[in-house]
Amino acid sequence: QVQLVESGGGLVQPGGSLRLSCVASGSIARYYYMGWYRQAPGKQRELVAAIISGGSANYADSVKGRFTVSRDNAKNTGYLQMNSLKPEDTAVYYCNARAVGIVSWGQGTQVTVSS
């Protein structure tokens, strides 16, 4: 089971961009699913975007057209490009990877969108 470490969070003004990275401690080639979730204070964790082997991706309605999920198996890394950020995107963002019988979570990275 790989360990996942997110980075790239921070404070950004509305309309700005951030790129989150999720680096795995080992090969992610067998992980058919890599997803990004977020949890805002007082709210449940929700799916933001996910990508599966083969490249198919799905997005929460609230981020469609603004966020792009990708993965680079050669670098054992997943990415979440976030553009046109809004205050309601403020949350802790978590990386999730799944293989048969395995589910791994990162520790999260804080994203704050505020002027």
mmCIF file of N, CA and C in Angstrom:
data_model
loop_
_atom_site.group_PDB
_atom_site.id
_atom_site.type_symbol
_atom_site.label_atom_id
_atom_site.label_comp_id
_atom_site.label_asym_id
_atom_site.label_seq_id
_atom_site.Cartn_x
_atom_site.Cartn_y
_atom_site.Cartn_z
ATOM 1 N N GLN A 1 0.841 -1.190 0.000
ATOM 2 C CA GLN A 1 0.000 0.000 0.000
ATOM 3 C C GLN A 1 0.879 1.243 0.000
ATOM 4 N N VAL A 2 0.649 2.127 -0.970
ATOM 5 C CA VAL A 2 1.476 3.320 -1.061
ATOM 6 C C VAL A 2 1.039 4.362 -0.048
ATOM 7 N N GLN A 3 1.999 5.197 0.310
ATOM 8 C CA GLN A 3 1.704 6.382 1.097
ATOM 9 C C GLN A 3 1.532 7.543 0.125
ATOM 10 N N LEU A 4 0.547 8.383 0.403
ATOM 11 C CA LEU A 4 0.257 9.511 -0.467
ATOM 12 C C LEU A 4 0.535 10.814 0.270
ATOM 13 N N VAL A 5 1.194 11.740 -0.408
ATOM 14 C CA VAL A 5 1.504 13.038 0.186
ATOM 15 C C VAL A 5 1.049 14.133 -0.765
ATOM 16 N N GLU A 6 0.113 14.948 -0.276
ATOM 17 C CA GLU A 6 -0.379 16.063 -1.085
ATOM 18 C C GLU A 6 0.472 17.308 -0.834
ATOM 19 N N SER A 7 0.525 18.166 -1.829
ATOM 20 C CA SER A 7 1.180 19.461 -1.697
ATOM 21 C C SER A 7 0.549 20.419 -2.694
ATOM 22 N N GLY A 8 0.893 21.701 -2.538
ATOM 23 C CA GLY A 8 0.420 22.698 -3.493
ATOM 24 C C GLY A 8 -0.718 23.567 -2.992
ATOM 25 N N GLY A 9 -1.215 23.266 -1.809
ATOM 26 C CA GLY A 9 -2.272 24.100 -1.257
ATOM 27 C C GLY A 9 -1.732 25.438 -0.790
ATOM 28 N N GLY A 10 -2.651 26.307 -0.388
ATOM 29 C CA GLY A 10 -2.239 27.608 0.108
ATOM 30 C C GLY A 10 -3.373 28.603 0.054
ATOM 31 N N LEU A 11 -3.006 29.858 0.198
ATOM 32 C CA LEU A 11 -3.968 30.959 0.166
ATOM 33 C C LEU A 11 -3.925 31.601 -1.218
ATOM 34 N N VAL A 12 -5.096 31.763 -1.815
ATOM 35 C CA VAL A 12 -5.172 32.354 -3.148
ATOM 36 C C VAL A 12 -6.387 33.255 -3.207
ATOM 37 N N GLN A 13 -6.306 34.291 -4.006
ATOM 38 C CA GLN A 13 -7.439 35.201 -4.166
ATOM 39 C C GLN A 13 -8.489 34.592 -5.092
ATOM 40 N N PRO A 14 -9.724 34.999 -4.945
ATOM 41 C CA PRO A 14 -10.765 34.535 -5.881
ATOM 42 C C PRO A 14 -10.353 34.803 -7.323
ATOM 43 N N GLY A 15 -10.599 33.806 -8.162
ATOM 44 C CA GLY A 15 -10.187 33.903 -9.554
ATOM 45 C C GLY A 15 -8.813 33.347 -9.830
ATOM 46 N N GLY A 16 -8.077 33.059 -8.775
ATOM 47 C CA GLY A 16 -6.729 32.545 -8.941
ATOM 48 C C GLY A 16 -6.681 31.055 -9.213
ATOM 49 N N SER A 17 -5.449 30.537 -9.293
ATOM 50 C CA SER A 17 -5.237 29.133 -9.619
ATOM 51 C C SER A 17 -4.268 28.488 -8.644
ATOM 52 N N LEU A 18 -4.439 27.198 -8.467
ATOM 53 C CA LEU A 18 -3.503 26.372 -7.718
ATOM 54 C C LEU A 18 -3.405 25.017 -8.406
ATOM 55 N N ARG A 19 -2.259 24.390 -8.235
ATOM 56 C CA ARG A 19 -2.083 23.035 -8.740
ATOM 57 C C ARG A 19 -1.684 22.143 -7.580
ATOM 58 N N LEU A 20 -2.531 21.206 -7.259
ATOM 59 C CA LEU A 20 -2.241 20.251 -6.202
ATOM 60 C C LEU A 20 -1.540 19.033 -6.787
ATOM 61 N N SER A 21 -0.604 18.500 -6.021
ATOM 62 C CA SER A 21 0.092 17.273 -6.403
ATOM 63 C C SER A 21 -0.113 16.216 -5.338
ATOM 64 N N CYS A 22 -0.145 14.992 -5.756
ATOM 65 C CA CYS A 22 -0.266 13.855 -4.851
ATOM 66 C C CYS A 22 0.824 12.864 -5.236
ATOM 67 N N VAL A 23 1.885 12.830 -4.440
ATOM 68 C CA VAL A 23 3.018 11.973 -4.739
ATOM 69 C C VAL A 23 2.896 10.678 -3.944
ATOM 70 N N ALA A 24 3.031 9.573 -4.637
ATOM 71 C CA ALA A 24 2.946 8.262 -3.996
ATOM 72 C C ALA A 24 4.333 7.731 -3.686
ATOM 73 N N SER A 25 4.415 6.928 -2.625
ATOM 74 C CA SER A 25 5.706 6.383 -2.209
ATOM 75 C C SER A 25 6.150 5.228 -3.099
ATOM 76 N N GLY A 26 5.251 4.736 -3.913
ATOM 77 C CA GLY A 26 5.592 3.647 -4.816
ATOM 78 C C GLY A 26 4.809 3.780 -6.111
ATOM 79 N N SER A 27 4.859 2.749 -6.891
ATOM 80 C CA SER A 27 4.194 2.774 -8.184
ATOM 81 C C SER A 27 2.680 2.887 -8.042
ATOM 82 N N ILE A 28 2.103 3.737 -8.843
ATOM 83 C CA ILE A 28 0.646 3.883 -8.852
ATOM 84 C C ILE A 28 0.021 3.180 -10.052
ATOM 85 N N ALA A 29 0.833 2.476 -10.789
ATOM 86 C CA ALA A 29 0.353 1.859 -12.028
ATOM 87 C C ALA A 29 -0.817 0.897 -11.779
ATOM 88 N N ARG A 30 -0.788 0.208 -10.633
ATOM 89 C CA ARG A 30 -1.861 -0.755 -10.367
ATOM 90 C C ARG A 30 -3.084 -0.095 -9.733
ATOM 91 N N TYR A 31 -2.977 1.190 -9.411
ATOM 92 C CA TYR A 31 -4.113 1.883 -8.804
ATOM 93 C C TYR A 31 -5.010 2.378 -9.935
ATOM 94 N N TYR A 32 -6.137 1.710 -10.077
ATOM 95 C CA TYR A 32 -7.011 2.006 -11.200
ATOM 96 C C TYR A 32 -7.760 3.320 -11.008
ATOM 97 N N TYR A 33 -7.761 3.822 -9.800
ATOM 98 C CA TYR A 33 -8.550 5.017 -9.471
ATOM 99 C C TYR A 33 -7.699 5.970 -8.657
ATOM 100 N N MET A 34 -7.678 7.232 -9.061
ATOM 101 C CA MET A 34 -7.084 8.280 -8.237
ATOM 102 C C MET A 34 -8.079 9.421 -8.193
ATOM 103 N N GLY A 35 -8.395 9.823 -6.982
ATOM 104 C CA GLY A 35 -9.407 10.861 -6.822
ATOM 105 C C GLY A 35 -8.967 11.946 -5.876
ATOM 106 N N TRP A 36 -9.636 13.058 -5.973
ATOM 107 C CA TRP A 36 -9.439 14.192 -5.068
ATOM 108 C C TRP A 36 -10.761 14.462 -4.375
ATOM 109 N N TYR A 37 -10.700 14.581 -3.072
ATOM 110 C CA TYR A 37 -11.853 14.891 -2.242
ATOM 111 C C TYR A 37 -11.537 16.152 -1.456
ATOM 112 N N ARG A 38 -12.578 16.769 -0.946
ATOM 113 C CA ARG A 38 -12.368 17.932 -0.091
ATOM 114 C C ARG A 38 -13.369 17.937 1.048
ATOM 115 N N GLN A 39 -12.946 18.576 2.115
ATOM 116 C CA GLN A 39 -13.810 18.691 3.276
ATOM 117 C C GLN A 39 -13.683 20.090 3.852
ATOM 118 N N ALA A 40 -14.791 20.807 3.833
ATOM 119 C CA ALA A 40 -14.845 22.144 4.409
ATOM 120 C C ALA A 40 -15.307 22.025 5.864
ATOM 121 N N PRO A 41 -15.003 23.017 6.686
ATOM 122 C CA PRO A 41 -15.416 22.963 8.097
ATOM 123 C C PRO A 41 -16.917 22.753 8.236
ATOM 124 N N GLY A 42 -17.286 21.777 9.052
ATOM 125 C CA GLY A 42 -18.694 21.517 9.307
ATOM 126 C C GLY A 42 -19.416 20.765 8.213
ATOM 127 N N LYS A 43 -18.675 20.339 7.192
ATOM 128 C CA LYS A 43 -19.294 19.632 6.073
ATOM 129 C C LYS A 43 -18.675 18.259 5.894
ATOM 130 N N GLN A 44 -19.399 17.412 5.171
ATOM 131 C CA GLN A 44 -18.879 16.083 4.895
ATOM 132 C C GLN A 44 -17.854 16.133 3.772
ATOM 133 N N ARG A 45 -16.978 15.142 3.772
ATOM 134 C CA ARG A 45 -16.023 15.030 2.697
ATOM 135 C C ARG A 45 -16.766 14.709 1.405
ATOM 136 N N GLU A 46 -16.368 15.380 0.321
ATOM 137 C CA GLU A 46 -17.041 15.180 -0.951
ATOM 138 C C GLU A 46 -16.032 14.953 -2.069
ATOM 139 N N LEU A 47 -16.488 14.224 -3.070
ATOM 140 C CA LEU A 47 -15.654 13.985 -4.238
ATOM 141 C C LEU A 47 -15.580 15.259 -5.079
ATOM 142 N N VAL A 48 -14.352 15.597 -5.463
ATOM 143 C CA VAL A 48 -14.133 16.740 -6.346
ATOM 144 C C VAL A 48 -13.921 16.273 -7.776
ATOM 145 N N ALA A 49 -12.990 15.344 -7.940
ATOM 146 C CA ALA A 49 -12.654 14.844 -9.275
ATOM 147 C C ALA A 49 -11.947 13.515 -9.135
ATOM 148 N N ALA A 50 -12.066 12.689 -10.155
ATOM 149 C CA ALA A 50 -11.395 11.402 -10.141
ATOM 150 C C ALA A 50 -11.018 11.006 -11.555
ATOM 151 N N ILE A 51 -9.946 10.222 -11.644
ATOM 152 C CA ILE A 51 -9.497 9.727 -12.935
ATOM 153 C C ILE A 51 -9.185 8.247 -12.787
ATOM 154 N N ILE A 52 -9.578 7.481 -13.784
ATOM 155 C CA ILE A 52 -9.320 6.053 -13.731
ATOM 156 C C ILE A 52 -8.331 5.659 -14.817
ATOM 157 N N SER A 53 -7.803 4.469 -14.697
ATOM 158 C CA SER A 53 -6.879 3.963 -15.700
ATOM 159 C C SER A 53 -7.537 4.042 -17.067
ATOM 160 N N GLY A 54 -6.802 4.535 -18.024
ATOM 161 C CA GLY A 54 -7.372 4.744 -19.342
ATOM 162 C C GLY A 54 -7.692 6.197 -19.594
ATOM 163 N N GLY A 55 -7.743 6.982 -18.492
ATOM 164 C CA GLY A 55 -7.874 8.419 -18.651
ATOM 165 C C GLY A 55 -9.256 9.009 -18.464
ATOM 166 N N SER A 56 -10.259 8.191 -18.262
ATOM 167 C CA SER A 56 -11.596 8.753 -18.054
ATOM 168 C C SER A 56 -11.652 9.505 -16.728
ATOM 169 N N ALA A 57 -12.295 10.656 -16.751
ATOM 170 C CA ALA A 57 -12.364 11.491 -15.554
ATOM 171 C C ALA A 57 -13.803 11.910 -15.292
ATOM 172 N N ASN A 58 -14.083 12.139 -14.030
ATOM 173 C CA ASN A 58 -15.383 12.710 -13.692
ATOM 174 C C ASN A 58 -15.191 13.794 -12.641
ATOM 175 N N TYR A 59 -16.120 14.730 -12.629
ATOM 176 C CA TYR A 59 -16.003 15.914 -11.798
ATOM 177 C C TYR A 59 -17.318 16.210 -11.086
ATOM 178 N N ALA A 60 -17.180 16.795 -9.908
ATOM 179 C CA ALA A 60 -18.355 17.340 -9.250
ATOM 180 C C ALA A 60 -18.900 18.486 -10.098
ATOM 181 N N ASP A 61 -20.196 18.648 -10.102
ATOM 182 C CA ASP A 61 -20.804 19.714 -10.910
ATOM 183 C C ASP A 61 -20.242 21.083 -10.556
ATOM 184 N N SER A 62 -19.904 21.268 -9.297
ATOM 185 C CA SER A 62 -19.455 22.574 -8.825
ATOM 186 C C SER A 62 -18.081 22.966 -9.358
ATOM 187 N N VAL A 63 -17.331 21.999 -9.884
ATOM 188 C CA VAL A 63 -15.979 22.318 -10.359
ATOM 189 C C VAL A 63 -15.806 22.068 -11.851
ATOM 190 N N LYS A 64 -16.811 21.561 -12.521
ATOM 191 C CA LYS A 64 -16.704 21.287 -13.948
ATOM 192 C C LYS A 64 -16.344 22.557 -14.715
ATOM 193 N N GLY A 65 -15.375 22.398 -15.621
ATOM 194 C CA GLY A 65 -14.934 23.539 -16.406
ATOM 195 C C GLY A 65 -13.878 24.384 -15.728
ATOM 196 N N ARG A 66 -13.632 24.146 -14.439
ATOM 197 C CA ARG A 66 -12.628 24.919 -13.702
ATOM 198 C C ARG A 66 -11.464 24.057 -13.245
ATOM 199 N N PHE A 67 -11.731 22.830 -12.890
ATOM 200 C CA PHE A 67 -10.706 21.926 -12.374
ATOM 201 C C PHE A 67 -10.389 20.849 -13.407
ATOM 202 N N THR A 68 -9.137 20.396 -13.393
ATOM 203 C CA THR A 68 -8.716 19.303 -14.264
ATOM 204 C C THR A 68 -7.890 18.309 -13.458
ATOM 205 N N VAL A 69 -8.294 17.057 -13.499
ATOM 206 C CA VAL A 69 -7.573 15.998 -12.800
ATOM 207 C C VAL A 69 -6.716 15.231 -13.804
ATOM 208 N N SER A 70 -5.534 14.829 -13.369
ATOM 209 C CA SER A 70 -4.641 14.063 -14.231
ATOM 210 C C SER A 70 -3.736 13.194 -13.374
ATOM 211 N N ARG A 71 -3.020 12.308 -14.031
ATOM 212 C CA ARG A 71 -2.073 11.452 -13.337
ATOM 213 C C ARG A 71 -0.904 11.170 -14.259
ATOM 214 N N ASP A 72 0.267 10.982 -13.667
ATOM 215 C CA ASP A 72 1.475 10.643 -14.398
ATOM 216 C C ASP A 72 2.052 9.402 -13.740
ATOM 217 N N ASN A 73 1.790 8.253 -14.313
ATOM 218 C CA ASN A 73 2.252 7.007 -13.691
ATOM 219 C C ASN A 73 3.768 6.936 -13.616
ATOM 220 N N ALA A 74 4.442 7.521 -14.590
ATOM 221 C CA ALA A 74 5.905 7.476 -14.594
ATOM 222 C C ALA A 74 6.486 8.224 -13.402
ATOM 223 N N LYS A 75 5.764 9.242 -12.935
ATOM 224 C CA LYS A 75 6.223 10.035 -11.784
ATOM 225 C C LYS A 75 5.506 9.652 -10.501
ATOM 226 N N ASN A 76 4.625 8.642 -10.583
ATOM 227 C CA ASN A 76 3.852 8.219 -9.411
ATOM 228 C C ASN A 76 3.127 9.395 -8.767
ATOM 229 N N THR A 77 2.548 10.226 -9.590
ATOM 230 C CA THR A 77 1.951 11.462 -9.097
ATOM 231 C C THR A 77 0.598 11.719 -9.749
ATOM 232 N N GLY A 78 -0.323 12.199 -8.925
ATOM 233 C CA GLY A 78 -1.596 12.690 -9.428
ATOM 234 C C GLY A 78 -1.657 14.195 -9.239
ATOM 235 N N TYR A 79 -2.474 14.835 -10.067
ATOM 236 C CA TYR A 79 -2.558 16.294 -10.039
ATOM 237 C C TYR A 79 -4.019 16.744 -10.051
ATOM 238 N N LEU A 80 -4.218 17.921 -9.482
ATOM 239 C CA LEU A 80 -5.499 18.591 -9.605
ATOM 240 C C LEU A 80 -5.212 20.059 -9.921
ATOM 241 N N GLN A 81 -5.457 20.449 -11.149
ATOM 242 C CA GLN A 81 -5.303 21.845 -11.553
ATOM 243 C C GLN A 81 -6.606 22.566 -11.258
ATOM 244 N N MET A 82 -6.525 23.623 -10.488
ATOM 245 C CA MET A 82 -7.716 24.354 -10.074
ATOM 246 C C MET A 82 -7.623 25.793 -10.561
ATOM 247 N N ASN A 83 -8.524 26.168 -11.421
ATOM 248 C CA ASN A 83 -8.575 27.518 -11.967
ATOM 249 C C ASN A 83 -9.860 28.214 -11.549
ATOM 250 N N SER A 84 -9.881 29.514 -11.696
ATOM 251 C CA SER A 84 -11.068 30.315 -11.369
ATOM 252 C C SER A 84 -11.606 29.958 -9.984
ATOM 253 N N LEU A 85 -10.715 29.931 -9.036
ATOM 254 C CA LEU A 85 -11.104 29.504 -7.690
ATOM 255 C C LEU A 85 -12.083 30.469 -7.047
ATOM 256 N N LYS A 86 -12.966 29.894 -6.256
ATOM 257 C CA LYS A 86 -14.011 30.651 -5.571
ATOM 258 C C LYS A 86 -13.882 30.443 -4.062
ATOM 259 N N PRO A 87 -14.393 31.364 -3.270
ATOM 260 C CA PRO A 87 -14.331 31.176 -1.811
ATOM 261 C C PRO A 87 -14.939 29.848 -1.365
ATOM 262 N N GLU A 88 -15.948 29.384 -2.057
ATOM 263 C CA GLU A 88 -16.588 28.126 -1.666
ATOM 264 C C GLU A 88 -15.733 26.900 -1.977
ATOM 265 N N ASP A 89 -14.603 27.100 -2.641
ATOM 266 C CA ASP A 89 -13.654 25.999 -2.852
ATOM 267 C C ASP A 89 -12.738 25.808 -1.646
ATOM 268 N N THR A 90 -12.830 26.685 -0.681
ATOM 269 C CA THR A 90 -11.998 26.578 0.516
ATOM 270 C C THR A 90 -12.297 25.286 1.260
ATOM 271 N N ALA A 91 -11.252 24.504 1.503
ATOM 272 C CA ALA A 91 -11.406 23.208 2.150
ATOM 273 C C ALA A 91 -10.032 22.562 2.291
ATOM 274 N N VAL A 92 -10.007 21.455 3.014
ATOM 275 C CA VAL A 92 -8.837 20.583 2.994
ATOM 276 C C VAL A 92 -9.059 19.585 1.856
ATOM 277 N N TYR A 93 -8.062 19.463 1.006
ATOM 278 C CA TYR A 93 -8.153 18.589 -0.156
ATOM 279 C C TYR A 93 -7.330 17.321 0.101
ATOM 280 N N TYR A 94 -7.954 16.188 -0.171
ATOM 281 C CA TYR A 94 -7.338 14.891 0.079
ATOM 282 C C TYR A 94 -7.205 14.101 -1.223
ATOM 283 N N CYS A 95 -6.091 13.417 -1.338
ATOM 284 C CA CYS A 95 -5.859 12.514 -2.447
ATOM 285 C C CYS A 95 -6.266 11.103 -2.023
ATOM 286 N N ASN A 96 -6.831 10.356 -2.960
ATOM 287 C CA ASN A 96 -7.278 8.995 -2.694
ATOM 288 C C ASN A 96 -6.885 8.113 -3.867
ATOM 289 N N ALA A 97 -6.329 6.949 -3.562
ATOM 290 C CA ALA A 97 -5.946 6.002 -4.607
ATOM 291 C C ALA A 97 -6.500 4.625 -4.262
ATOM 292 N N ARG A 98 -6.986 3.924 -5.286
ATOM 293 C CA ARG A 98 -7.600 2.607 -5.058
ATOM 294 C C ARG A 98 -7.053 1.567 -6.025
ATOM 295 N N ALA A 99 -6.715 0.438 -5.443
ATOM 296 C CA ALA A 99 -6.384 -0.754 -6.226
ATOM 297 C C ALA A 99 -7.270 -1.873 -5.682
ATOM 298 N N VAL A 100 -7.187 -3.036 -6.253
ATOM 299 C CA VAL A 100 -8.018 -4.144 -5.785
ATOM 300 C C VAL A 100 -7.672 -4.441 -4.332
ATOM 301 N N GLY A 101 -8.637 -4.264 -3.451
ATOM 302 C CA GLY A 101 -8.443 -4.545 -2.036
ATOM 303 C C GLY A 101 -7.658 -3.502 -1.272
ATOM 304 N N ILE A 102 -7.336 -2.373 -1.918
ATOM 305 C CA ILE A 102 -6.514 -1.355 -1.259
ATOM 306 C C ILE A 102 -7.122 0.019 -1.468
ATOM 307 N N VAL A 103 -7.183 0.779 -0.389
ATOM 308 C CA VAL A 103 -7.594 2.178 -0.467
ATOM 309 C C VAL A 103 -6.586 2.996 0.333
ATOM 310 N N SER A 104 -6.006 4.006 -0.282
ATOM 311 C CA SER A 104 -5.020 4.854 0.388
ATOM 312 C C SER A 104 -5.483 6.305 0.365
ATOM 313 N N TRP A 105 -5.214 6.985 1.473
ATOM 314 C CA TRP A 105 -5.541 8.408 1.603
ATOM 315 C C TRP A 105 -4.291 9.189 1.981
ATOM 316 N N GLY A 106 -4.212 10.406 1.466
ATOM 317 C CA GLY A 106 -3.181 11.309 1.917
ATOM 318 C C GLY A 106 -3.635 12.045 3.163
ATOM 319 N N GLN A 107 -2.750 12.915 3.678
ATOM 320 C CA GLN A 107 -3.033 13.620 4.924
ATOM 321 C C GLN A 107 -3.798 14.914 4.695
ATOM 322 N N GLY A 108 -3.868 15.353 3.453
ATOM 323 C CA GLY A 108 -4.623 16.548 3.123
ATOM 324 C C GLY A 108 -3.761 17.784 2.995
ATOM 325 N N THR A 109 -4.234 18.726 2.197
ATOM 326 C CA THR A 109 -3.577 20.016 2.047
ATOM 327 C C THR A 109 -4.658 21.101 2.036
ATOM 328 N N GLN A 110 -4.398 22.173 2.761
ATOM 329 C CA GLN A 110 -5.393 23.226 2.919
ATOM 330 C C GLN A 110 -5.386 24.163 1.720
ATOM 331 N N VAL A 111 -6.561 24.429 1.214
ATOM 332 C CA VAL A 111 -6.757 25.432 0.168
ATOM 333 C C VAL A 111 -7.704 26.490 0.722
ATOM 334 N N THR A 112 -7.254 27.732 0.716
ATOM 335 C CA THR A 112 -8.068 28.835 1.190
ATOM 336 C C THR A 112 -8.181 29.875 0.088
ATOM 337 N N VAL A 113 -9.416 30.179 -0.276
ATOM 338 C CA VAL A 113 -9.671 31.173 -1.320
ATOM 339 C C VAL A 113 -10.314 32.388 -0.659
ATOM 340 N N SER A 114 -9.565 33.462 -0.616
ATOM 341 C CA SER A 114 -10.044 34.642 0.093
ATOM 342 C C SER A 114 -9.309 35.869 -0.410
ATOM 343 N N SER A 115 -10.014 36.996 -0.380
ATOM 344 C CA SER A 115 -9.376 38.258 -0.739
ATOM 345 C C SER A 115 -8.857 38.952 0.516
#
